[in-house]
Amino acid sequence: MLVNNFPEELIAPMIGAAVTMLVLVWWIFHLAAKRLMSSILIGIILSAWLLAVYFLSPSGFFFKLSLWPLPNIGLIFIPIITGASVLAGSAAFQKIVDNIFQPWLIGVQVMRVMGASFLALYARGLMPAEFAIPSGIGDIVIGAAAPVVAIILFFNQSFGRKLAIVWNIAGFLELANAIVLGFLTSPTPYQLLSLDNPNIFLFDFPLALIPGFAVPLSLLLHIFSLRVLFKK
């Protein structure tokens, strides 16, 4: 059975993966914050962010052009820019990030394997190959490698640090590529690919939880991790 042509059996896993990622990231920051108010504030921000995407996406909000010439999905750049700016300007937040146990910050990105949903949709003819194959395979590879890199970093600080830097950069670039392909294959003013099979589900519910929440959060995690790794 399909809901708006989206496979109903994939809806709960998509929501569950996003919520799981939120809880794991919050717990990691909770342990590093050491102050209850900081932990609560981070939890509120993450929850409000996910809920905003959850409630706005079913109405087609992210396809609209309120931000002309960008579709509203361009709002994903706000948390990325905000998070990077806070990291650069707040000594308190820098201390929290520096306190994070790096293997956990890397390992949590195992959630990236949710990119397998792109391949599942492609197999059903519901997502263009130009986006689904590189983004799906890229997410699976980065996500599957995350716990391996985390374990190596835990047991071998020297080699693990170098490996973690390479993995973080690769993960960041993979997400950047997915964002570009998302714009180029979706029915936006920038669509140049997949004109006969546009990426109509990417910015709609429930798949919008990935580009609207999981992708920018993952990008920020890469930035936070690289900051610490380059300092060592």
XYZ file of C-alpha atoms in Angstrom:
232
model
C 0.000 0.000 0.000
C 1.255 3.479 -0.880
C 0.676 6.826 0.795
C 0.933 9.561 -1.841
C 2.803 6.945 -3.893
C 5.437 6.629 -1.156
C 5.793 3.069 0.181
C 3.934 2.936 3.465
C 6.287 0.332 4.920
C 9.193 2.788 4.693
C 7.500 5.592 6.611
C 7.979 4.233 10.154
C 11.647 3.276 9.579
C 12.361 6.774 8.211
C 10.794 8.455 11.232
C 12.425 5.983 13.616
C 15.874 6.558 12.130
C 15.556 10.343 12.456
C 14.366 10.112 16.072
C 17.116 7.624 16.923
C 19.737 9.934 15.455
C 18.351 12.845 17.499
C 18.458 10.859 20.746
C 21.971 9.521 20.165
C 23.397 12.926 19.236
C 21.689 14.563 22.210
C 23.061 11.896 24.571
C 26.590 12.424 23.273
C 26.315 16.164 23.857
C 24.611 15.603 27.220
C 27.608 13.622 28.449
C 30.008 16.285 27.182
C 28.081 19.334 28.398
C 28.418 18.552 32.126
C 25.773 21.223 32.777
C 22.101 20.291 32.897
C 20.890 23.564 31.348
C 23.241 23.221 28.383
C 22.061 19.658 27.864
C 18.405 20.682 28.041
C 18.963 23.556 25.606
C 20.657 21.280 23.068
C 17.821 18.773 23.424
C 15.192 21.479 22.867
C 16.971 22.795 19.763
C 17.343 19.335 18.219
C 13.735 18.393 19.020
C 12.307 21.667 17.689
C 14.345 21.263 14.511
C 13.137 17.717 13.848
C 9.531 18.572 14.707
C 9.594 21.559 12.358
C 10.673 19.346 9.457
C 8.165 16.667 10.468
C 5.165 19.013 10.490
C 6.131 21.242 7.559
C 7.089 18.558 5.029
C 3.647 16.917 4.492
C 2.240 20.195 3.135
C 4.888 20.441 0.429
C 6.472 23.371 2.241
C 10.006 22.487 1.188
C 9.103 22.549 -2.504
C 7.687 26.071 -2.338
C 9.723 29.041 -3.532
C 9.292 31.413 -0.589
C 13.066 31.865 -0.619
C 13.228 32.562 -4.362
C 15.362 31.644 -6.199
C 15.842 28.773 -3.697
C 13.068 26.349 -2.770
C 12.313 26.316 0.945
C 14.518 23.253 1.397
C 17.323 25.816 1.229
C 16.500 26.418 4.886
C 18.755 23.443 5.627
C 21.682 25.838 5.319
C 20.455 27.826 8.343
C 21.308 25.176 10.995
C 24.606 24.445 9.231
C 25.633 28.105 9.202
C 24.270 28.663 12.722
C 26.018 25.632 14.177
C 29.333 26.519 12.550
C 29.005 30.147 13.689
C 28.244 29.169 17.281
C 31.221 26.816 17.250
C 33.457 29.613 15.977
C 32.172 32.279 18.353
C 31.185 30.565 21.588
C 33.914 29.471 23.974
C 31.333 27.567 26.018
C 30.160 25.555 23.026
C 33.741 24.957 21.923
C 34.426 23.442 25.336
C 31.431 21.125 24.988
C 32.560 19.978 21.536
C 36.115 19.479 22.755
C 34.795 17.321 25.610
C 32.960 14.940 23.297
C 34.398 11.446 23.164
C 35.478 11.329 19.512
C 34.752 7.648 18.826
C 31.133 8.290 19.809
C 30.873 11.397 17.633
C 32.103 9.348 14.690
C 30.284 6.128 15.508
C 26.872 7.808 15.697
C 27.099 8.431 11.983
C 26.350 4.766 11.440
C 22.839 6.188 11.043
C 23.919 7.273 7.577
C 23.084 3.769 6.370
C 19.500 5.050 6.177
C 20.629 6.156 2.718
C 19.747 2.594 1.716
C 16.198 3.913 1.418
C 17.301 5.792 -1.711
C 18.314 2.534 -3.353
C 15.058 0.894 -2.260
C 13.079 3.700 -3.894
C 15.222 3.529 -7.016
C 14.566 -0.212 -7.276
C 10.834 0.582 -7.331
C 11.253 3.266 -9.962
C 10.366 5.990 -7.456
C 13.712 7.811 -7.405
C 16.085 8.741 -10.248
C 19.335 6.837 -10.590
C 21.329 10.073 -10.913
C 20.604 10.785 -7.236
C 19.774 7.447 -5.650
C 22.832 5.447 -6.705
C 25.682 7.833 -5.756
C 23.922 9.182 -2.654
C 22.613 5.823 -1.470
C 25.872 3.958 -1.941
C 27.881 6.878 -0.534
C 25.754 7.029 2.613
C 25.937 3.279 3.125
C 29.730 3.232 2.760
C 30.271 6.199 5.103
C 27.723 4.902 7.607
C 29.084 1.347 7.626
C 32.632 2.654 8.025
C 31.709 4.910 10.961
C 31.866 2.297 13.760
C 35.008 0.781 12.234
C 36.775 4.155 12.206
C 35.522 4.838 15.738
C 36.949 1.544 17.044
C 40.301 2.098 15.334
C 40.477 5.629 16.773
C 39.742 4.235 20.229
C 42.536 1.659 20.118
C 45.102 3.493 17.988
C 45.096 7.238 18.570
C 47.843 8.050 16.059
C 46.692 6.084 13.012
C 43.072 6.373 14.078
C 43.278 10.173 14.096
C 44.568 10.255 10.513
C 41.946 7.765 9.399
C 39.214 9.713 11.165
C 40.243 12.937 9.431
C 40.112 11.244 6.021
C 36.761 9.633 6.859
C 35.299 12.941 8.054
C 36.385 14.764 4.925
C 35.037 11.972 2.714
C 31.745 11.998 4.615
C 31.438 15.761 4.354
C 32.104 15.727 0.609
C 29.652 12.867 0.090
C 26.910 14.875 1.774
C 27.792 18.002 -0.193
C 27.529 15.970 -3.396
C 24.153 14.578 -2.296
C 22.852 18.107 -1.643
C 23.899 19.247 -5.119
C 22.377 16.178 -6.759
C 19.227 16.670 -4.711
C 18.726 20.142 -6.145
C 19.656 19.072 -9.671
C 17.243 16.122 -9.773
C 14.257 17.586 -7.879
C 11.514 19.747 -9.425
C 13.151 23.051 -8.513
C 14.407 25.954 -10.669
C 17.784 24.176 -10.645
C 16.665 20.836 -12.051
C 19.076 19.828 -14.796
C 18.982 16.045 -14.380
C 16.290 13.350 -14.340
C 13.845 15.509 -16.278
C 11.769 12.446 -17.162
C 11.776 11.072 -13.598
C 12.168 13.968 -11.149
C 13.110 13.390 -7.524
C 9.616 14.203 -6.253
C 9.891 12.494 -2.850
C 13.172 13.921 -1.564
C 11.718 17.139 -0.129
C 8.369 15.617 0.851
C 7.293 13.654 3.940
C 8.779 11.394 5.225
C 11.926 11.498 3.098
C 12.370 15.218 3.855
C 13.559 14.156 7.316
C 16.849 13.198 5.657
C 17.723 16.442 3.798
C 15.888 18.599 6.333
C 17.380 17.126 9.504
C 19.787 14.195 9.126
C 21.983 15.711 6.399
C 22.672 19.115 8.001
C 23.132 17.470 11.410
C 25.621 15.012 9.924
C 27.504 17.858 8.260
C 27.766 19.624 11.606
C 29.017 16.435 13.277
C 31.777 16.232 10.666
C 32.722 19.864 11.337
C 32.758 19.311 15.109
C 34.853 16.164 14.788
C 37.375 17.755 12.431
C 37.821 20.689 14.804
C 38.903 18.376 17.598
C 40.982 16.060 15.415
C 42.943 18.922 13.849
C 43.662 20.357 17.302
C 45.379 17.164 18.492
